[in-house]
Amino acid sequence: MKKGARSLIIYISKEENQPGEEKVYREFNEDGKMVLQVEYKEDSDDTISETKWKYDTNGNEIEKVIDFGENRTLQYFSEFDDKNRLSFSKTINTEGKVEDQRVFTWNEDETELVVTLQDEDGNTIGEELKYYHPNKDIKEELYYDEEGNLAEKYTYQYDDQSRLIDKIEAMGGFESHYRYEYETDSENNITEMKVIDEEGGMHITRTEFHDNGKKSMEEFILLSGASEVFYYDEDEKVRQEEKYDTTGFKISESHYFYDDEGDLVRKHILADNKYFRIDYEYSMTLEDEEE
């Protein structure tokens, strides 16, 4: 993939007998991170929203501002400590009020995280405790309300390969128990994962692999029976996507096309007997094009 600062215009075209085109403009910095996105109204240069991002020297997102016009903005701010860990976050809603503010505090060996929820004046209105195994697998989450009462609790267990095998959710006086089962191939790749609830309902993920170890197919089956399937090439870029309803009827099919640099340039979607085409047009700075 090309490196350096660049921009991208996304055109979303409807089928021929359904006029109208939507457009999204994006800019990326030299690290490939998005710094600007402008969404336009259909068949117009009038904007719906403009989003800007800022990052620190480590590439962490420290500011995101979504401007909807008419002095309506949604703002997100984050701070990171000297170990590159999230230490503070704040969300300001379109009315200019603090909607969510959190302070993150780790213990010395990074096995315990305290998340303090605050109001706009810095007063504590809730607390989250998260406990981790030394290998960073989370083992327990506790959520407390403003009065210090335990509101939610999540407990996790793993096998000797750090695969999640058991999860218990407790809230409102009720407990939900989920069991995880795995099937693997001769290379120990997980080819099937089942998440089974107490009543036997299942979410299933099935995966197939190319000879080079990259994914070739991924299927997600929901408890309802609805499913989604992705097919990948040997570089693990998605080439085809299919969605099915609870009866097994295919409700949409998408095809992805890439250029020689590996960038997505076109996507075709067939859904509800309607055809959509999405085109992606990239441009680079002069210096980057010459490299």
mmCIF file with all atom_site columns, C-alpha atoms in Angstrom, residues 93-269:
data_model
loop_
_atom_site.group_PDB
_atom_site.id
_atom_site.type_symbol
_atom_site.label_atom_id
_atom_site.label_alt_id
_atom_site.label_comp_id
_atom_site.label_asym_id
_atom_site.label_entity_id
_atom_site.label_seq_id
_atom_site.pdbx_PDB_ins_code
_atom_site.Cartn_x
_atom_site.Cartn_y
_atom_site.Cartn_z
_atom_site.occupancy
_atom_site.B_iso_or_equiv
_atom_site.pdbx_formal_charge
_atom_site.auth_seq_id
_atom_site.auth_comp_id
_atom_site.auth_asym_id
_atom_site.auth_atom_id
_atom_site.pdbx_PDB_model_num
ATOM 1   C CA . ASN A 1 93  ? -22.415 16.566  23.514 1.00 0.00 ? 93  ASN A CA 1
ATOM 2   C CA . THR A 1 94  ? -23.972 18.865  20.917 1.00 0.00 ? 94  THR A CA 1
ATOM 3   C CA . GLU A 1 95  ? -25.422 21.040  23.690 1.00 0.00 ? 95  GLU A CA 1
ATOM 4   C CA . GLY A 1 96  ? -21.919 21.771  25.016 1.00 0.00 ? 96  GLY A CA 1
ATOM 5   C CA . LYS A 1 97  ? -22.367 19.657  28.160 1.00 0.00 ? 97  LYS A CA 1
ATOM 6   C CA . VAL A 1 98  ? -20.037 16.939  29.441 1.00 0.00 ? 98  VAL A CA 1
ATOM 7   C CA . GLU A 1 99  ? -21.797 13.655  28.692 1.00 0.00 ? 99  GLU A CA 1
ATOM 8   C CA . ASP A 1 100 ? -19.083 11.254  29.845 1.00 0.00 ? 100 ASP A CA 1
ATOM 9   C CA . GLN A 1 101 ? -15.830 11.821  31.740 1.00 0.00 ? 101 GLN A CA 1
ATOM 10  C CA . ARG A 1 102 ? -13.479 9.087   32.985 1.00 0.00 ? 102 ARG A CA 1
ATOM 11  C CA . VAL A 1 103 ? -10.121 8.760   34.754 1.00 0.00 ? 103 VAL A CA 1
ATOM 12  C CA . PHE A 1 104 ? -8.129  5.541   34.233 1.00 0.00 ? 104 PHE A CA 1
ATOM 13  C CA . THR A 1 105 ? -5.681  4.389   36.932 1.00 0.00 ? 105 THR A CA 1
ATOM 14  C CA . TRP A 1 106 ? -3.501  1.257   36.720 1.00 0.00 ? 106 TRP A CA 1
ATOM 15  C CA . ASN A 1 107 ? -1.687  -0.499  39.544 1.00 0.00 ? 107 ASN A CA 1
ATOM 16  C CA . GLU A 1 108 ? 2.075   -1.089  39.278 1.00 0.00 ? 108 GLU A CA 1
ATOM 17  C CA . ASP A 1 109 ? 2.003   -4.542  37.655 1.00 0.00 ? 109 ASP A CA 1
ATOM 18  C CA . GLU A 1 110 ? -0.943  -3.617  35.390 1.00 0.00 ? 110 GLU A CA 1
ATOM 19  C CA . THR A 1 111 ? -3.231  -6.321  36.734 1.00 0.00 ? 111 THR A CA 1
ATOM 20  C CA . GLU A 1 112 ? -5.824  -3.888  38.091 1.00 0.00 ? 112 GLU A CA 1
ATOM 21  C CA . LEU A 1 113 ? -7.505  -0.945  36.379 1.00 0.00 ? 113 LEU A CA 1
ATOM 22  C CA . VAL A 1 114 ? -9.749  1.539   38.180 1.00 0.00 ? 114 VAL A CA 1
ATOM 23  C CA . VAL A 1 115 ? -12.025 3.624   35.958 1.00 0.00 ? 115 VAL A CA 1
ATOM 24  C CA . THR A 1 116 ? -13.529 6.580   37.814 1.00 0.00 ? 116 THR A CA 1
ATOM 25  C CA . LEU A 1 117 ? -16.660 8.089   36.249 1.00 0.00 ? 117 LEU A CA 1
ATOM 26  C CA . GLN A 1 118 ? -17.008 11.818  36.875 1.00 0.00 ? 118 GLN A CA 1
ATOM 27  C CA . ASP A 1 119 ? -19.445 14.638  36.286 1.00 0.00 ? 119 ASP A CA 1
ATOM 28  C CA . GLU A 1 120 ? -18.306 17.839  34.573 1.00 0.00 ? 120 GLU A CA 1
ATOM 29  C CA . ASP A 1 121 ? -17.034 19.216  37.918 1.00 0.00 ? 121 ASP A CA 1
ATOM 30  C CA . GLY A 1 122 ? -14.854 16.166  38.556 1.00 0.00 ? 122 GLY A CA 1
ATOM 31  C CA . ASN A 1 123 ? -17.107 14.607  41.201 1.00 0.00 ? 123 ASN A CA 1
ATOM 32  C CA . THR A 1 124 ? -17.205 10.795  41.263 1.00 0.00 ? 124 THR A CA 1
ATOM 33  C CA . ILE A 1 125 ? -20.509 9.361   40.002 1.00 0.00 ? 125 ILE A CA 1
ATOM 34  C CA . GLY A 1 126 ? -19.470 5.745   39.490 1.00 0.00 ? 126 GLY A CA 1
ATOM 35  C CA . GLU A 1 127 ? -16.545 3.364   39.374 1.00 0.00 ? 127 GLU A CA 1
ATOM 36  C CA . GLU A 1 128 ? -15.387 0.375   37.343 1.00 0.00 ? 128 GLU A CA 1
ATOM 37  C CA . LEU A 1 129 ? -12.805 -2.168  38.520 1.00 0.00 ? 129 LEU A CA 1
ATOM 38  C CA . LYS A 1 130 ? -11.110 -4.458  36.020 1.00 0.00 ? 130 LYS A CA 1
ATOM 39  C CA . TYR A 1 131 ? -8.743  -7.268  36.998 1.00 0.00 ? 131 TYR A CA 1
ATOM 40  C CA . TYR A 1 132 ? -6.326  -8.929  34.596 1.00 0.00 ? 132 TYR A CA 1
ATOM 41  C CA . HIS A 1 133 ? -4.105  -11.993 34.546 1.00 0.00 ? 133 HIS A CA 1
ATOM 42  C CA . PRO A 1 134 ? -0.367  -11.283 34.095 1.00 0.00 ? 134 PRO A CA 1
ATOM 43  C CA . ASN A 1 135 ? -0.731  -12.130 30.385 1.00 0.00 ? 135 ASN A CA 1
ATOM 44  C CA . LYS A 1 136 ? -3.325  -9.301  30.109 1.00 0.00 ? 136 LYS A CA 1
ATOM 45  C CA . ASP A 1 137 ? -6.366  -11.612 29.804 1.00 0.00 ? 137 ASP A CA 1
ATOM 46  C CA . ILE A 1 138 ? -9.193  -9.953  31.700 1.00 0.00 ? 138 ILE A CA 1
ATOM 47  C CA . LYS A 1 139 ? -10.596 -12.073 34.541 1.00 0.00 ? 139 LYS A CA 1
ATOM 48  C CA . GLU A 1 140 ? -13.174 -9.861  36.270 1.00 0.00 ? 140 GLU A CA 1
ATOM 49  C CA . GLU A 1 141 ? -15.058 -6.598  35.761 1.00 0.00 ? 141 GLU A CA 1
ATOM 50  C CA . LEU A 1 142 ? -17.040 -4.816  38.484 1.00 0.00 ? 142 LEU A CA 1
ATOM 51  C CA . TYR A 1 143 ? -19.285 -1.795  37.893 1.00 0.00 ? 143 TYR A CA 1
ATOM 52  C CA . TYR A 1 144 ? -20.456 0.387   40.810 1.00 0.00 ? 144 TYR A CA 1
ATOM 53  C CA . ASP A 1 145 ? -23.075 3.140   40.830 1.00 0.00 ? 145 ASP A CA 1
ATOM 54  C CA . GLU A 1 146 ? -22.826 6.574   42.449 1.00 0.00 ? 146 GLU A CA 1
ATOM 55  C CA . GLU A 1 147 ? -23.797 5.162   45.861 1.00 0.00 ? 147 GLU A CA 1
ATOM 56  C CA . GLY A 1 148 ? -21.100 2.505   45.675 1.00 0.00 ? 148 GLY A CA 1
ATOM 57  C CA . ASN A 1 149 ? -23.504 -0.370  45.026 1.00 0.00 ? 149 ASN A CA 1
ATOM 58  C CA . LEU A 1 150 ? -22.348 -3.159  42.751 1.00 0.00 ? 150 LEU A CA 1
ATOM 59  C CA . ALA A 1 151 ? -24.492 -2.900  39.599 1.00 0.00 ? 151 ALA A CA 1
ATOM 60  C CA . GLU A 1 152 ? -22.810 -5.341  37.214 1.00 0.00 ? 152 GLU A CA 1
ATOM 61  C CA . LYS A 1 153 ? -20.203 -8.091  37.456 1.00 0.00 ? 153 LYS A CA 1
ATOM 62  C CA . TYR A 1 154 ? -18.475 -10.083 34.701 1.00 0.00 ? 154 TYR A CA 1
ATOM 63  C CA . THR A 1 155 ? -16.227 -13.086 35.355 1.00 0.00 ? 155 THR A CA 1
ATOM 64  C CA . TYR A 1 156 ? -14.022 -14.819 32.756 1.00 0.00 ? 156 TYR A CA 1
ATOM 65  C CA . GLN A 1 157 ? -12.194 -18.165 32.658 1.00 0.00 ? 157 GLN A CA 1
ATOM 66  C CA . TYR A 1 158 ? -9.630  -19.381 30.107 1.00 0.00 ? 158 TYR A CA 1
ATOM 67  C CA . ASP A 1 159 ? -8.017  -22.644 29.048 1.00 0.00 ? 159 ASP A CA 1
ATOM 68  C CA . ASP A 1 160 ? -4.265  -23.309 28.995 1.00 0.00 ? 160 ASP A CA 1
ATOM 69  C CA . GLN A 1 161 ? -4.048  -21.635 25.566 1.00 0.00 ? 161 GLN A CA 1
ATOM 70  C CA . SER A 1 162 ? -5.605  -18.374 26.821 1.00 0.00 ? 162 SER A CA 1
ATOM 71  C CA . ARG A 1 163 ? -8.872  -19.103 25.021 1.00 0.00 ? 163 ARG A CA 1
ATOM 72  C CA . LEU A 1 164 ? -11.988 -17.857 26.767 1.00 0.00 ? 164 LEU A CA 1
ATOM 73  C CA . ILE A 1 165 ? -14.066 -20.864 27.876 1.00 0.00 ? 165 ILE A CA 1
ATOM 74  C CA . ASP A 1 166 ? -16.519 -19.439 30.410 1.00 0.00 ? 166 ASP A CA 1
ATOM 75  C CA . LYS A 1 167 ? -18.187 -16.083 31.051 1.00 0.00 ? 167 LYS A CA 1
ATOM 76  C CA . ILE A 1 168 ? -20.676 -15.154 33.777 1.00 0.00 ? 168 ILE A CA 1
ATOM 77  C CA . GLU A 1 169 ? -22.670 -11.911 33.634 1.00 0.00 ? 169 GLU A CA 1
ATOM 78  C CA . ALA A 1 170 ? -24.426 -10.754 36.812 1.00 0.00 ? 170 ALA A CA 1
ATOM 79  C CA . MET A 1 171 ? -26.720 -7.713  36.924 1.00 0.00 ? 171 MET A CA 1
ATOM 80  C CA . GLY A 1 172 ? -30.022 -6.750  38.458 1.00 0.00 ? 172 GLY A CA 1
ATOM 81  C CA . GLY A 1 173 ? -30.079 -9.894  40.601 1.00 0.00 ? 173 GLY A CA 1
ATOM 82  C CA . PHE A 1 174 ? -29.795 -12.206 37.580 1.00 0.00 ? 174 PHE A CA 1
ATOM 83  C CA . GLU A 1 175 ? -26.913 -14.252 36.220 1.00 0.00 ? 175 GLU A CA 1
ATOM 84  C CA . SER A 1 176 ? -26.242 -15.326 32.643 1.00 0.00 ? 176 SER A CA 1
ATOM 85  C CA . HIS A 1 177 ? -23.752 -18.090 31.921 1.00 0.00 ? 177 HIS A CA 1
ATOM 86  C CA . TYR A 1 178 ? -21.985 -18.484 28.560 1.00 0.00 ? 178 TYR A CA 1
ATOM 87  C CA . ARG A 1 179 ? -19.788 -21.414 27.550 1.00 0.00 ? 179 ARG A CA 1
ATOM 88  C CA . TYR A 1 180 ? -17.223 -21.243 24.739 1.00 0.00 ? 180 TYR A CA 1
ATOM 89  C CA . GLU A 1 181 ? -16.251 -24.299 22.680 1.00 0.00 ? 181 GLU A CA 1
ATOM 90  C CA . TYR A 1 182 ? -13.583 -24.544 19.989 1.00 0.00 ? 182 TYR A CA 1
ATOM 91  C CA . GLU A 1 183 ? -12.583 -26.784 17.106 1.00 0.00 ? 183 GLU A CA 1
ATOM 92  C CA . THR A 1 184 ? -9.116  -26.527 15.532 1.00 0.00 ? 184 THR A CA 1
ATOM 93  C CA . ASP A 1 185 ? -7.292  -27.844 12.467 1.00 0.00 ? 185 ASP A CA 1
ATOM 94  C CA . SER A 1 186 ? -3.902  -29.607 12.310 1.00 0.00 ? 186 SER A CA 1
ATOM 95  C CA . GLU A 1 187 ? -2.155  -26.192 12.541 1.00 0.00 ? 187 GLU A CA 1
ATOM 96  C CA . ASN A 1 188 ? -4.110  -25.343 15.711 1.00 0.00 ? 188 ASN A CA 1
ATOM 97  C CA . ASN A 1 189 ? -6.079  -22.644 13.876 1.00 0.00 ? 189 ASN A CA 1
ATOM 98  C CA . ILE A 1 190 ? -9.547  -22.185 15.364 1.00 0.00 ? 190 ILE A CA 1
ATOM 99  C CA . THR A 1 191 ? -11.988 -23.374 12.692 1.00 0.00 ? 191 THR A CA 1
ATOM 100 C CA . GLU A 1 192 ? -15.137 -23.108 14.803 1.00 0.00 ? 192 GLU A CA 1
ATOM 101 C CA . MET A 1 193 ? -16.098 -21.239 17.959 1.00 0.00 ? 193 MET A CA 1
ATOM 102 C CA . LYS A 1 194 ? -19.451 -21.664 19.670 1.00 0.00 ? 194 LYS A CA 1
ATOM 103 C CA . VAL A 1 195 ? -20.824 -19.328 22.326 1.00 0.00 ? 195 VAL A CA 1
ATOM 104 C CA . ILE A 1 196 ? -23.527 -21.308 24.137 1.00 0.00 ? 196 ILE A CA 1
ATOM 105 C CA . ASP A 1 197 ? -25.995 -19.803 26.600 1.00 0.00 ? 197 ASP A CA 1
ATOM 106 C CA . GLU A 1 198 ? -27.797 -21.573 29.446 1.00 0.00 ? 198 GLU A CA 1
ATOM 107 C CA . GLU A 1 199 ? -30.726 -22.515 27.233 1.00 0.00 ? 199 GLU A CA 1
ATOM 108 C CA . GLY A 1 200 ? -28.536 -24.014 24.532 1.00 0.00 ? 200 GLY A CA 1
ATOM 109 C CA . GLY A 1 201 ? -28.766 -21.083 22.157 1.00 0.00 ? 201 GLY A CA 1
ATOM 110 C CA . MET A 1 202 ? -25.608 -20.571 20.129 1.00 0.00 ? 202 MET A CA 1
ATOM 111 C CA . HIS A 1 203 ? -23.614 -17.946 18.297 1.00 0.00 ? 203 HIS A CA 1
ATOM 112 C CA . ILE A 1 204 ? -21.246 -19.731 15.918 1.00 0.00 ? 204 ILE A CA 1
ATOM 113 C CA . THR A 1 205 ? -18.159 -18.494 14.101 1.00 0.00 ? 205 THR A CA 1
ATOM 114 C CA . ARG A 1 206 ? -16.627 -20.741 11.437 1.00 0.00 ? 206 ARG A CA 1
ATOM 115 C CA . THR A 1 207 ? -13.279 -20.045 9.756  1.00 0.00 ? 207 THR A CA 1
ATOM 116 C CA . GLU A 1 208 ? -11.388 -21.640 6.877  1.00 0.00 ? 208 GLU A CA 1
ATOM 117 C CA . PHE A 1 209 ? -7.782  -20.955 5.901  1.00 0.00 ? 209 PHE A CA 1
ATOM 118 C CA . HIS A 1 210 ? -5.566  -20.754 2.818  1.00 0.00 ? 210 HIS A CA 1
ATOM 119 C CA . ASP A 1 211 ? -2.409  -22.879 2.671  1.00 0.00 ? 211 ASP A CA 1
ATOM 120 C CA . ASN A 1 212 ? -0.398  -19.802 3.709  1.00 0.00 ? 212 ASN A CA 1
ATOM 121 C CA . GLY A 1 213 ? -2.323  -19.619 7.007  1.00 0.00 ? 213 GLY A CA 1
ATOM 122 C CA . LYS A 1 214 ? -4.407  -16.582 6.043  1.00 0.00 ? 214 LYS A CA 1
ATOM 123 C CA . LYS A 1 215 ? -8.183  -16.691 6.402  1.00 0.00 ? 215 LYS A CA 1
ATOM 124 C CA . SER A 1 216 ? -10.113 -17.753 3.296  1.00 0.00 ? 216 SER A CA 1
ATOM 125 C CA . MET A 1 217 ? -13.645 -17.727 4.743  1.00 0.00 ? 217 MET A CA 1
ATOM 126 C CA . GLU A 1 218 ? -15.381 -16.512 7.867  1.00 0.00 ? 218 GLU A CA 1
ATOM 127 C CA . GLU A 1 219 ? -19.015 -17.227 8.746  1.00 0.00 ? 219 GLU A CA 1
ATOM 128 C CA . PHE A 1 220 ? -20.926 -15.651 11.635 1.00 0.00 ? 220 PHE A CA 1
ATOM 129 C CA . ILE A 1 221 ? -24.211 -17.291 12.654 1.00 0.00 ? 221 ILE A CA 1
ATOM 130 C CA . LEU A 1 222 ? -26.361 -15.433 15.166 1.00 0.00 ? 222 LEU A CA 1
ATOM 131 C CA . LEU A 1 223 ? -28.689 -16.926 17.771 1.00 0.00 ? 223 LEU A CA 1
ATOM 132 C CA . SER A 1 224 ? -31.620 -16.041 15.481 1.00 0.00 ? 224 SER A CA 1
ATOM 133 C CA . GLY A 1 225 ? -30.143 -18.079 12.641 1.00 0.00 ? 225 GLY A CA 1
ATOM 134 C CA . ALA A 1 226 ? -29.287 -15.037 10.525 1.00 0.00 ? 226 ALA A CA 1
ATOM 135 C CA . SER A 1 227 ? -25.743 -15.161 9.194  1.00 0.00 ? 227 SER A CA 1
ATOM 136 C CA . GLU A 1 228 ? -22.988 -13.295 7.403  1.00 0.00 ? 228 GLU A CA 1
ATOM 137 C CA . VAL A 1 229 ? -20.165 -14.816 5.336  1.00 0.00 ? 229 VAL A CA 1
ATOM 138 C CA . PHE A 1 230 ? -16.896 -13.232 4.199  1.00 0.00 ? 230 PHE A CA 1
ATOM 139 C CA . TYR A 1 231 ? -14.529 -14.678 1.569  1.00 0.00 ? 231 TYR A CA 1
ATOM 140 C CA . TYR A 1 232 ? -10.875 -13.581 1.502  1.00 0.00 ? 232 TYR A CA 1
ATOM 141 C CA . ASP A 1 233 ? -8.001  -13.802 -0.976 1.00 0.00 ? 233 ASP A CA 1
ATOM 142 C CA . GLU A 1 234 ? -4.541  -15.097 -0.017 1.00 0.00 ? 234 GLU A CA 1
ATOM 143 C CA . ASP A 1 235 ? -3.588  -11.629 1.273  1.00 0.00 ? 235 ASP A CA 1
ATOM 144 C CA . GLU A 1 236 ? -6.634  -11.815 3.557  1.00 0.00 ? 236 GLU A CA 1
ATOM 145 C CA . LYS A 1 237 ? -8.425  -8.992  1.773  1.00 0.00 ? 237 LYS A CA 1
ATOM 146 C CA . VAL A 1 238 ? -12.184 -9.478  1.685  1.00 0.00 ? 238 VAL A CA 1
ATOM 147 C CA . ARG A 1 239 ? -13.400 -10.273 -1.844 1.00 0.00 ? 239 ARG A CA 1
ATOM 148 C CA . GLN A 1 240 ? -17.024 -11.223 -1.267 1.00 0.00 ? 240 GLN A CA 1
ATOM 149 C CA . GLU A 1 241 ? -19.616 -10.746 1.467  1.00 0.00 ? 241 GLU A CA 1
ATOM 150 C CA . GLU A 1 242 ? -23.011 -12.444 1.778  1.00 0.00 ? 242 GLU A CA 1
ATOM 151 C CA . LYS A 1 243 ? -25.827 -11.854 4.272  1.00 0.00 ? 243 LYS A CA 1
ATOM 152 C CA . TYR A 1 244 ? -28.656 -14.313 4.985  1.00 0.00 ? 244 TYR A CA 1
ATOM 153 C CA . ASP A 1 245 ? -31.871 -13.969 6.981  1.00 0.00 ? 245 ASP A CA 1
ATOM 154 C CA . THR A 1 246 ? -33.176 -16.460 9.552  1.00 0.00 ? 246 THR A CA 1
ATOM 155 C CA . THR A 1 247 ? -34.657 -18.679 6.816  1.00 0.00 ? 247 THR A CA 1
ATOM 156 C CA . GLY A 1 248 ? -31.378 -18.934 4.912  1.00 0.00 ? 248 GLY A CA 1
ATOM 157 C CA . PHE A 1 249 ? -32.499 -16.539 2.165  1.00 0.00 ? 249 PHE A CA 1
ATOM 158 C CA . LYS A 1 250 ? -29.679 -14.396 0.800  1.00 0.00 ? 250 LYS A CA 1
ATOM 159 C CA . ILE A 1 251 ? -30.589 -10.760 1.405  1.00 0.00 ? 251 ILE A CA 1
ATOM 160 C CA . SER A 1 252 ? -27.435 -9.144  -0.008 1.00 0.00 ? 252 SER A CA 1
ATOM 161 C CA . GLU A 1 253 ? -24.200 -9.916  -1.798 1.00 0.00 ? 253 GLU A CA 1
ATOM 162 C CA . SER A 1 254 ? -21.171 -7.626  -2.103 1.00 0.00 ? 254 SER A CA 1
ATOM 163 C CA . HIS A 1 255 ? -17.993 -7.879  -4.192 1.00 0.00 ? 255 HIS A CA 1
ATOM 164 C CA . TYR A 1 256 ? -14.760 -5.989  -3.477 1.00 0.00 ? 256 TYR A CA 1
ATOM 165 C CA . PHE A 1 257 ? -12.125 -4.896  -6.042 1.00 0.00 ? 257 PHE A CA 1
ATOM 166 C CA . TYR A 1 258 ? -8.560  -3.707  -5.355 1.00 0.00 ? 258 TYR A CA 1
ATOM 167 C CA . ASP A 1 259 ? -5.793  -2.018  -7.361 1.00 0.00 ? 259 ASP A CA 1
ATOM 168 C CA . ASP A 1 260 ? -2.203  -3.263  -7.713 1.00 0.00 ? 260 ASP A CA 1
ATOM 169 C CA . GLU A 1 261 ? -1.250  -1.418  -4.534 1.00 0.00 ? 261 GLU A CA 1
ATOM 170 C CA . GLY A 1 262 ? -3.848  -3.347  -2.547 1.00 0.00 ? 262 GLY A CA 1
ATOM 171 C CA . ASP A 1 263 ? -6.176  -0.373  -2.055 1.00 0.00 ? 263 ASP A CA 1
ATOM 172 C CA . LEU A 1 264 ? -9.933  -0.919  -2.296 1.00 0.00 ? 264 LEU A CA 1
ATOM 173 C CA . VAL A 1 265 ? -11.168 0.848   -5.457 1.00 0.00 ? 265 VAL A CA 1
ATOM 174 C CA . ARG A 1 266 ? -14.690 -0.466  -5.992 1.00 0.00 ? 266 ARG A CA 1
ATOM 175 C CA . LYS A 1 267 ? -17.472 -2.307  -4.204 1.00 0.00 ? 267 LYS A CA 1
ATOM 176 C CA . HIS A 1 268 ? -20.600 -3.757  -5.837 1.00 0.00 ? 268 HIS A CA 1
ATOM 177 C CA . ILE A 1 269 ? -23.671 -4.443  -3.680 1.00 0.00 ? 269 ILE A CA 1
#
